Coordinates of C-alpha atoms and ligand atoms in Angstrom, one line a residue:
X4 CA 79.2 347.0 208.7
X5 CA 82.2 348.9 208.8
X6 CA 85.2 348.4 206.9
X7 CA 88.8 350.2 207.2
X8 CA 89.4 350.6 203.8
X9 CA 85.9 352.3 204.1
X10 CA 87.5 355.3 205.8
X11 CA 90.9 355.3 203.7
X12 CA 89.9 357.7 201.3
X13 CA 88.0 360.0 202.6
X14 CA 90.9 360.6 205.3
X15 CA 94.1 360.4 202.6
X16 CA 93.6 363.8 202.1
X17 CA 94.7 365.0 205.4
X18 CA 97.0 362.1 206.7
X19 CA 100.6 361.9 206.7
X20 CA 103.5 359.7 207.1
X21 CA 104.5 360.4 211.0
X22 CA 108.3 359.7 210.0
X23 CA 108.5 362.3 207.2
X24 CA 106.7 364.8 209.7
X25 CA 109.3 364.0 212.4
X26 CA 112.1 364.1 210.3
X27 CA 110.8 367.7 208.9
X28 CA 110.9 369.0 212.5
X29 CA 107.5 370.5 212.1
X30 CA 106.7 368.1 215.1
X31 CA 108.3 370.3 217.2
X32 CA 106.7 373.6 216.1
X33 CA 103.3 372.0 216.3
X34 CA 104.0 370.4 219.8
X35 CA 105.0 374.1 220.7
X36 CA 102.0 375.5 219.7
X37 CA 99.7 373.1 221.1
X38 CA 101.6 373.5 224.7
X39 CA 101.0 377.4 224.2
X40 CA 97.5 377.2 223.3
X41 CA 97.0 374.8 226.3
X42 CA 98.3 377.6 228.4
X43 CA 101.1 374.9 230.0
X44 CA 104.5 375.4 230.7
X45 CA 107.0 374.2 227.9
X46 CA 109.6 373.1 230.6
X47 CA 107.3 371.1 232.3
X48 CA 105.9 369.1 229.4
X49 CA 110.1 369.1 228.2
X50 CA 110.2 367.5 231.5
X51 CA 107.6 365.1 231.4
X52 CA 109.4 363.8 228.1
X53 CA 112.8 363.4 229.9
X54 CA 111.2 361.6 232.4
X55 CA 108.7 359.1 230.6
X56 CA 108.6 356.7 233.5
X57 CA 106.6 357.6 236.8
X58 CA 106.9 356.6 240.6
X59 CA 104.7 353.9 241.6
X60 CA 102.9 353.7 245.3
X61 CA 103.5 350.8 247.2
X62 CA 106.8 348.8 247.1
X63 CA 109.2 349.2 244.1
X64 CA 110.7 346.3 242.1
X65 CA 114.6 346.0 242.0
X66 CA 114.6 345.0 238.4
X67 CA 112.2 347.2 237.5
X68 CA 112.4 350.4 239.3
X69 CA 109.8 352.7 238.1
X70 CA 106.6 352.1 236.0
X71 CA 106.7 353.0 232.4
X72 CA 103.4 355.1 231.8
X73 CA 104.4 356.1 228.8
X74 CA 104.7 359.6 229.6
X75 CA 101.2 360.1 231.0
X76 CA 100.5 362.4 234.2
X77 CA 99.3 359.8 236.3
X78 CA 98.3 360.8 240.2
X79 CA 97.4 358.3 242.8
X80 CA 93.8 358.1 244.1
X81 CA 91.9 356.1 246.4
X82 CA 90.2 352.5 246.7
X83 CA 87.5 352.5 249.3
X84 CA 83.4 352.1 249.6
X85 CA 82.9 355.0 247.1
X86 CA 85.3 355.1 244.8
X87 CA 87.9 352.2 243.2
X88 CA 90.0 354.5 241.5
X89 CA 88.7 357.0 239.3
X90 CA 85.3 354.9 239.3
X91 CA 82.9 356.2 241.1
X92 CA 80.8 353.2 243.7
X93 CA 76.7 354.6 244.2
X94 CA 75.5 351.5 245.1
X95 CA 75.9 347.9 246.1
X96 CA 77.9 346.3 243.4
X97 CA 76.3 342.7 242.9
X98 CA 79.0 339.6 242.3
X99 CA 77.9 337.0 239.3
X100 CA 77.8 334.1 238.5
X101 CA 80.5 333.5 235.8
X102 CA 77.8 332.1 233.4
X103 CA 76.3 335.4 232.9
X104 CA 79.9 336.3 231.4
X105 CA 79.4 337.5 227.5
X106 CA 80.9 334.4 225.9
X107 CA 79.5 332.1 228.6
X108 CA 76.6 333.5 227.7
X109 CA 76.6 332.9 224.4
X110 CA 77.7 329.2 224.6
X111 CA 74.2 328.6 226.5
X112 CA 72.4 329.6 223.4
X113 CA 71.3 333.4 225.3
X114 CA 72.6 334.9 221.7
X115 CA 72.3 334.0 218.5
X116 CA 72.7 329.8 217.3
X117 CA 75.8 331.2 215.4
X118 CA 77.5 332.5 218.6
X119 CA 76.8 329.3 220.2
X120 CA 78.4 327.5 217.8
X121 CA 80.9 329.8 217.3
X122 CA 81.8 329.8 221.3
X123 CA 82.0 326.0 221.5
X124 CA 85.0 324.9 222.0
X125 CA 86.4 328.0 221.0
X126 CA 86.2 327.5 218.0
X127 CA 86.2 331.4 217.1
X128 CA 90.1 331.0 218.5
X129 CA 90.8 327.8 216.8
X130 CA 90.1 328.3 213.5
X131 CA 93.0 329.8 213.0
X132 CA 96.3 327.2 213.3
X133 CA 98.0 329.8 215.1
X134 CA 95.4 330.9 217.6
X135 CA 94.6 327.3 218.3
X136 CA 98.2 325.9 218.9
X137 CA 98.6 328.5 221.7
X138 CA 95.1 328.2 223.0
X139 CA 95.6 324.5 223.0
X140 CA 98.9 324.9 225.5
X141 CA 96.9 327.0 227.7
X142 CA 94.2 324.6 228.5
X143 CA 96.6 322.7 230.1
X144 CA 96.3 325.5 232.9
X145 CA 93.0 325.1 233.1
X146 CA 93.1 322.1 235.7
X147 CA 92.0 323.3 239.2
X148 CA 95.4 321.5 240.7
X149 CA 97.5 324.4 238.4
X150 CA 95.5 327.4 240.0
X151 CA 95.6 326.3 243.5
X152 CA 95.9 323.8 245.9
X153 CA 97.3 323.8 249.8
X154 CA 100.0 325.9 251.5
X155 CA 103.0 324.7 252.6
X156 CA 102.5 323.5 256.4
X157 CA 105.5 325.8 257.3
X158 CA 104.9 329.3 256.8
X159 CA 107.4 331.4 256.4
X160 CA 107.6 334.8 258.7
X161 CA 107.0 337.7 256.7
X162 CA 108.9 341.2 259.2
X163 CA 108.6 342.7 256.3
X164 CA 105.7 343.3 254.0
X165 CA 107.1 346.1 251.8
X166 CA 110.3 344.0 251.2
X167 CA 107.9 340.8 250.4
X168 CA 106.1 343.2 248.1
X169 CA 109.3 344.2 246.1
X170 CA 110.3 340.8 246.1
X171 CA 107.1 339.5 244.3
X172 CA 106.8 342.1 242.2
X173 CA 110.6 341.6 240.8
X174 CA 110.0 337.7 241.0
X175 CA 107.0 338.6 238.3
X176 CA 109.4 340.7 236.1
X177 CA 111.7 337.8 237.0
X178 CA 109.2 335.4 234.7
X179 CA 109.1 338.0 232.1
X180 CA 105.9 339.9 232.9
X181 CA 106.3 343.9 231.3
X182 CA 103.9 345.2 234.4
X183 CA 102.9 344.2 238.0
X184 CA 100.7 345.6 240.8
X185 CA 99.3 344.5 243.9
X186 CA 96.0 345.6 245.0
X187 CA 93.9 345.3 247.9
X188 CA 91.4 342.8 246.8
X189 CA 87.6 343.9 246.1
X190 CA 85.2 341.4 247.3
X191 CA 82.9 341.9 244.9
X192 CA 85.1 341.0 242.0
X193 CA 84.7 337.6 242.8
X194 CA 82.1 335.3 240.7
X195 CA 79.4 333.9 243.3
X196 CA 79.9 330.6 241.0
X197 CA 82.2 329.3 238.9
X198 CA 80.4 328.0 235.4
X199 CA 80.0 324.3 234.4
X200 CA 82.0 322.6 231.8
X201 CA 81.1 323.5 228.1
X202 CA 78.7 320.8 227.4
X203 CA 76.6 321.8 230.5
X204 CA 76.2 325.4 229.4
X205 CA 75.3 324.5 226.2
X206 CA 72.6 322.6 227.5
X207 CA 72.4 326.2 229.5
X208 CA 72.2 323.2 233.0
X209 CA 73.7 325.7 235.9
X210 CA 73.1 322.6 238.4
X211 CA 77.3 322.0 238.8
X212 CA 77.9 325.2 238.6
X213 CA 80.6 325.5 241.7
X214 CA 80.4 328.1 244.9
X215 CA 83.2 330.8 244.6
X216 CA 83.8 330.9 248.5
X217 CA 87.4 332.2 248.2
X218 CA 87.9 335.6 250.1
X219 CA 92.1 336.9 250.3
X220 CA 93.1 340.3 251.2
X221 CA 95.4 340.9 248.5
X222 CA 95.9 340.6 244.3
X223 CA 99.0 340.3 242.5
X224 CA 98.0 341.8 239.0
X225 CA 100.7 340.7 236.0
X226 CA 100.4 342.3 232.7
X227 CA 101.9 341.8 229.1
X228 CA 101.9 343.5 225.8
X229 CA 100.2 342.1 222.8
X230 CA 103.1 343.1 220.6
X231 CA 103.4 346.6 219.5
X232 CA 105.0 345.3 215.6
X233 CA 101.8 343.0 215.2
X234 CA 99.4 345.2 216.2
X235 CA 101.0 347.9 213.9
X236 CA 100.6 345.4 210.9
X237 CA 96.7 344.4 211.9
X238 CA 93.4 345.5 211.3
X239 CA 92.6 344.1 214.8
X240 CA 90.0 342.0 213.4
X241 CA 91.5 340.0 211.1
X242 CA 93.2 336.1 211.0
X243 CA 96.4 337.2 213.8
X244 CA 93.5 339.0 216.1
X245 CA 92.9 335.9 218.5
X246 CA 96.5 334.8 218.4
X247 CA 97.5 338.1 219.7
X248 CA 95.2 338.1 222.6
X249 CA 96.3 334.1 223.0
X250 CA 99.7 335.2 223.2
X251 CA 99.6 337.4 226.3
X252 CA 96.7 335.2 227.8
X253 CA 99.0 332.3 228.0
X254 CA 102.0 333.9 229.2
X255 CA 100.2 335.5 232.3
X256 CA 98.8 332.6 232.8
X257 CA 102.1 330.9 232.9
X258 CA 103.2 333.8 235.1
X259 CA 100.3 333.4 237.5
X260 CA 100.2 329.7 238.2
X261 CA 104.1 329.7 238.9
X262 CA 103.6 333.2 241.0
X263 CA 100.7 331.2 242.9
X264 CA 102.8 328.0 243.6
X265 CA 106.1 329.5 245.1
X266 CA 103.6 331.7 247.3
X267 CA 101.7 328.4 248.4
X268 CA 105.3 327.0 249.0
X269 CA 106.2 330.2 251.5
X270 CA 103.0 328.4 253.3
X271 CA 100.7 331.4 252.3
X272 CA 97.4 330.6 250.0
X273 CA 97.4 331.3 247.1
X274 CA 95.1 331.4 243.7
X275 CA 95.8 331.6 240.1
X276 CA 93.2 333.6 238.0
X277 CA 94.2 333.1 234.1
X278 CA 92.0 332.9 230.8
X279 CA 91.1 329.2 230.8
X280 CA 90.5 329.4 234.6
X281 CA 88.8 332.5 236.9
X282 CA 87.3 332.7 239.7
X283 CA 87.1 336.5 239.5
X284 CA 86.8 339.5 237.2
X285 CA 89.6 341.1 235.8
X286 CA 88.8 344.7 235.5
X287 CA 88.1 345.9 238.9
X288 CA 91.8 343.9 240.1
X289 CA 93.5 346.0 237.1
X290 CA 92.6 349.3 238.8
X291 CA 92.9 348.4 242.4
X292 CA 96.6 347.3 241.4
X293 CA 96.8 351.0 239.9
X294 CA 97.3 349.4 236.6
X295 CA 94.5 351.3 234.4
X296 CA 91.1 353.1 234.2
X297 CA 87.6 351.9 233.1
X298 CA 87.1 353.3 229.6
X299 CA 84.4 353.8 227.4
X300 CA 84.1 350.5 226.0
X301 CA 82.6 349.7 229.1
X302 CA 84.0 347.3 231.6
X303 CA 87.6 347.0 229.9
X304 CA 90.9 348.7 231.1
X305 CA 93.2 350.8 229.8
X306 CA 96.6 351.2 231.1
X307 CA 98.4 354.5 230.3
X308 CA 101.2 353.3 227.7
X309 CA 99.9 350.1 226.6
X310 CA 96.2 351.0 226.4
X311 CA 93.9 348.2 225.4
X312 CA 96.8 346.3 224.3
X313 CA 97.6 343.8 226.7
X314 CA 95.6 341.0 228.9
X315 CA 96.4 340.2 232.9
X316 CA 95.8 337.3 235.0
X317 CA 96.2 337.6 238.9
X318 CA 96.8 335.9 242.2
X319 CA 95.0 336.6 245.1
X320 CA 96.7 335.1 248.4
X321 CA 97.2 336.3 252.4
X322 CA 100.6 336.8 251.8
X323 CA 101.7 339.9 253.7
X324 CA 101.9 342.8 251.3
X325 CA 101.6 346.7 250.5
X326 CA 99.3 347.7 247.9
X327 CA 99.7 349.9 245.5
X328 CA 97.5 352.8 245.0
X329 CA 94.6 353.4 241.5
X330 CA 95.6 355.6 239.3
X331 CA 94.6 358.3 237.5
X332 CA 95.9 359.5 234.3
X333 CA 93.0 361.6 232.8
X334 CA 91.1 358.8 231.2
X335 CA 87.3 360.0 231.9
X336 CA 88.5 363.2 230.4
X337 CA 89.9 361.7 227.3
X338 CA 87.2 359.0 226.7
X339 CA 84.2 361.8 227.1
X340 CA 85.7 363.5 224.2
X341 CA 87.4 360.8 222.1
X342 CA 85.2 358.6 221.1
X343 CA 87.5 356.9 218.4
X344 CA 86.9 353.2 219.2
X345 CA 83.1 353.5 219.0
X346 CA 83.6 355.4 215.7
X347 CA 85.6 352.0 214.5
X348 CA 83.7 349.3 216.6
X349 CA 82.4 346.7 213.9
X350 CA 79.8 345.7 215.9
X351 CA 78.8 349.0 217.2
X352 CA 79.1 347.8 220.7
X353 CA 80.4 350.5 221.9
X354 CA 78.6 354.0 223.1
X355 CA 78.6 357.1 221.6
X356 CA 76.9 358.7 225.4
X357 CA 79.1 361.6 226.4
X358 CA 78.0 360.8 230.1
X359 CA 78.7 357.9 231.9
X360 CA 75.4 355.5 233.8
X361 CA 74.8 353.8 236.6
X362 CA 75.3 350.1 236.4
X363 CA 75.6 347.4 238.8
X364 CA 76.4 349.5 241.7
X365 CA 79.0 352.1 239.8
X366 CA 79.6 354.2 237.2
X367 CA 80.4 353.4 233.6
X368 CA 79.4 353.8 229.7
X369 CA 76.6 351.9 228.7
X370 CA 78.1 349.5 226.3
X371 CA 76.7 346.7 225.2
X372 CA 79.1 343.1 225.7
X373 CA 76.3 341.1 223.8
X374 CA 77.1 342.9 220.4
X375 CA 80.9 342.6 221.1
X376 CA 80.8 338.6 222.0
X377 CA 78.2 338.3 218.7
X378 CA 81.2 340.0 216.8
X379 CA 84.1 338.3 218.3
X380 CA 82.9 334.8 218.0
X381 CA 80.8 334.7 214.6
X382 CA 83.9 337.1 212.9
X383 CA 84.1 335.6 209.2
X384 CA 87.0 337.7 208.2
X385 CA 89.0 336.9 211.2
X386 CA 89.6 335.4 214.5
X387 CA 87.5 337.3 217.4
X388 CA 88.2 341.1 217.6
X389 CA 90.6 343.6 218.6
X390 CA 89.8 346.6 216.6
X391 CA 89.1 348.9 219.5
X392 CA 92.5 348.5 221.2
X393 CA 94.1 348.7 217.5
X394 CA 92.9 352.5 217.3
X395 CA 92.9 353.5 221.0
X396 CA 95.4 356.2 221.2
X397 CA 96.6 355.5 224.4
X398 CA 97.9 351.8 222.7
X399 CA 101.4 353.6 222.1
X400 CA 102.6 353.3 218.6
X401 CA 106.4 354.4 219.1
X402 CA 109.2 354.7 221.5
X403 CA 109.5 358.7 220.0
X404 CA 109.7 362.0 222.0
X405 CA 106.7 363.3 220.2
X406 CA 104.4 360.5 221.0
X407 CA 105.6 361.0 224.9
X408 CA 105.0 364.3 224.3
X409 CA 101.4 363.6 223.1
X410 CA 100.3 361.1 225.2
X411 CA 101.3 363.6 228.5
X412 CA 99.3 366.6 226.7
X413 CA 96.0 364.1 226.6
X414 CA 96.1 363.5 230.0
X415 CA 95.7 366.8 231.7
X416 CA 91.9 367.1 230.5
X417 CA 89.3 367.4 228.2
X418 CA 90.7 370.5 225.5
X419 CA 94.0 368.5 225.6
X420 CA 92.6 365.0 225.0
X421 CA 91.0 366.7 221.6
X422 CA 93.8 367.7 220.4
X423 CA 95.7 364.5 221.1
X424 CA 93.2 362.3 219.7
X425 CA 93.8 364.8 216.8
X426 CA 97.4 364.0 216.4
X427 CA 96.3 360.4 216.3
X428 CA 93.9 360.8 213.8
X429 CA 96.4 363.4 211.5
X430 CA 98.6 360.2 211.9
X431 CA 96.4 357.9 210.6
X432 CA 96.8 355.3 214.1
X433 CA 94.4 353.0 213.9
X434 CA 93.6 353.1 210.0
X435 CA 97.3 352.3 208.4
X436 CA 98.7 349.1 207.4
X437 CA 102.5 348.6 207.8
X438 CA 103.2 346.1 205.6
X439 CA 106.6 345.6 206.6
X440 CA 106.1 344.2 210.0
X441 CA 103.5 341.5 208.9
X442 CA 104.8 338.5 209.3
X443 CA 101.7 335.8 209.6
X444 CA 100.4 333.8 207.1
X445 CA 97.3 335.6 205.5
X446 CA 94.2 334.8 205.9
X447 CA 91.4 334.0 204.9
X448 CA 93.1 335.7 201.3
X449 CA 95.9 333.5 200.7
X450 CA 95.9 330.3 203.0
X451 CA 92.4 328.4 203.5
X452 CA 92.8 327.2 206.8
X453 CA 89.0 326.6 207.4
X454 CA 89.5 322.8 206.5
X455 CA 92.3 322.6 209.1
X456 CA 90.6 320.5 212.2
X457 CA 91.6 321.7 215.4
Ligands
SF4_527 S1 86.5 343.9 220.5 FE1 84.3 344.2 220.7 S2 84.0 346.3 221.4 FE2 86.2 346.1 220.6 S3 86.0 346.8 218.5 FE3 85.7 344.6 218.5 S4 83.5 344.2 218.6 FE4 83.9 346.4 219.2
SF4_528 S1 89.5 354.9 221.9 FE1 89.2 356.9 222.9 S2 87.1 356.7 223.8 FE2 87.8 354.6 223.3 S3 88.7 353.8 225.2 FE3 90.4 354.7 223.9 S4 90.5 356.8 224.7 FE4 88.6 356.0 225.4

């Protein structure tokens, strides 16, 4: 299996501390000659790095005025029968029953006994004190009363939809969210069933299973960071992994219930989808809300400045509103030819295909979500898995010029997306440990919390 350090070595030789390269201003010589060779106009990528935020379609936010992609060249693109975003529809895409979900899965014993038991409870998140004193406060959202219930008898009248749109969206920055969208909602994101409790699915009994018969025109998406110091300072699959997924799950979720009760109180429906409590898939609402691209990994997201590093929940809900448009910041382009987090996948979950397959009804890489649940919940260095969104290069590392720079370069195509995945590399992203920002209690080295019962 692989290991970091494994790679350390063999790549000291051509790393390099980004702060002393920045500081000796050859930065700026190299960015020069890469924009040359790409046969692109300097004052245009000057520009882009003035401007590092972009438009966004739909209505804008007061608070937040314009989107922060991070410097990317996003365009807008369409969401319709044959294409949600940049991802191509060639068939009938088939809703599921949330039991056929990876950890679900593995809780009804369709992995190995070791992911079952590592599932159960999640106990994969609680093993750790951190993980499992956040996890524990978001259960309490689980309860079908905090995702939805009825509207207000009085409904409020909506003139105007674009102003209703702002509003929500700056109410969502309001409650501390770092990104919002709205999307049109696509049917077939919704789970035909929502799964039993625990101890049914361990007994892999489907009988309660509950009908998903919710259908609303419209989803609220609300995104937030992982934390950019923590991730710097992690291997993304050791002891603070889970708790830094647990931190963004929980605030969302926090963020969606509240979202989902003021818009039942305008008299509109409205339904909270959080981590302890869906009634849809995630993905497919990310890019209709323009908030990210299927990647390589398979059927997981990446936004253009946060990349893999963040989680969503959403509300769906008849309020009046404008969508926003998908986006389309080069992503295909730059997966095809990247290739880093299947390079560094633990499991080796992820595909090394240039080309993307048909699956389910669309197009996507073939990656395989039973290896990455096996990993996640059976880690016995860690707590679950993030390794992939630690060396993603579109996870941004640093508010810097260069980095904007880079990250705009990498999304005009397939020569540039070499050479920024390059830069990440010559940087060492993904394979350095900044010891300065960790700030957890180690483990499993210094702290056995495996006798700690959660
Ligand atoms: S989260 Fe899953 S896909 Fe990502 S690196 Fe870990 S095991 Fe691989
Ligand atoms: S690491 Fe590279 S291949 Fe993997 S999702 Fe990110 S950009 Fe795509």
């Amino acid at each position: 299996m692989f290991r970091s350090s494994d790679h350390e070595d063999s790549k000291k030789g051509f790393q390099m501390d980004r702060r002393k390269f920045l500081k000796a201003g050859v930065a700026s010589a190299l960015t020069a000659g890469m924009v040359g060779a790409m046969n692109v106009l300097p004052a245009e990528a000057a520009e882009a790095v003035k401007n590092t935020a972009g438009p966004q379609t739909g209505a804008k936010s007061k608070l937040h005025p314009v989107v922060d992609y991070g410097g990317s060249s996003v365009s807008f693109v369409e969401h319709n029968d044959q294409w949600l975003g940049t991802t191509k529809i060639v068939g009938t895409i088939k809703p599921y029953h949330e039991a056929e979900q990876g950890f679900y899965m593995a809780n009804r014993g369709k992995y190995s006994p070791e992911a079952q038991q590592g599932f159960y409870h999640y106990k994969f998140v609680m093993k750790h004190p951190f993980g499992a004193a956040i996890a524990q406060f978001a259960m309490s959202l689980m309860a079908p009363q905090m995702v939805s219930g009825q509207p207000s008898p009085q409904k409020l009248p909506i003139p105007d939809p674009e102003q209703m749109s702002q509003h929500i969206k700056d109410a969502a920055y309001f409650l501390r969210a770092d990104e919002v969208g709205i999307g049109k909602m696509p049917e077939y994101a919704y789970y035909t069933h929502k799964a039993p409790s625990q101890d049914d699915l361990l007994k892999d009994d489907l009988s309660k299973s509950i009908p998903v018969t919710e259908r609303l025109p419209y989803v609220i998406v609300v995104m937030i960071d992982q934390h950019l110091e923590t991730m710097l300072a992690s291997t993304g699959y050791d002891g603070i992994s889970a708790s830094q997924s647990m931190r963004s799950y929980h605030t969302t979720g926090v963020v969606a219930v509240i979202l989902a009760n003021y818009i039942r109180g305008l008299g509109y429906n409205a339904r909270a989808h959080h981590f302890t409590n869906y009634a849809s898939v995630m993905p497919p609402l990310i890019m209709a809300a323009g908030m990210g691209e299927l990647s390589r990994t398979g059927d997981c997201t990446v936004h253009p400045r946060l990349g893999f590093r963040h989680k969503v929940a959403a509300v769906t809900t008849d309020l009046p509103l404008v969508p926003d448009k998908p986006i389309d910041f080069g992503l295909l382009d730059f997966c095809r030819v990247c290739a880093k987090c299947a390079d560094n996948c633990p499991s080796g979950a992820i595909t090394q295909d240039r080309d993307l397959v048909e699956y389910n009804g669309y197009m996507r890489w073939n990656s395989d979500f039973k290896k990455c649940t096996e990993f996640r919940v059976t880690n016995k260095e860690g707590s679950s898995c993030g390794r992939c969104m630690k060396v993603c290069p579109w996870n941004s590392k640093e508010k810097s010029w260069f980095h904007t720079a880079g990250t705009w370069i990498g999304s005009k195509g397939e020569a540039s997306a070499s050479l920024l995945k390059k830069i990440d590399d010559m940087f060492g992203y993904g394979e350095e440990q900044i010891e300065r920002y960790k700030w957890w209690l180690e483990w499993p080295e210094r702290y056995d919390v495996s006798a700690l019962k959660h």
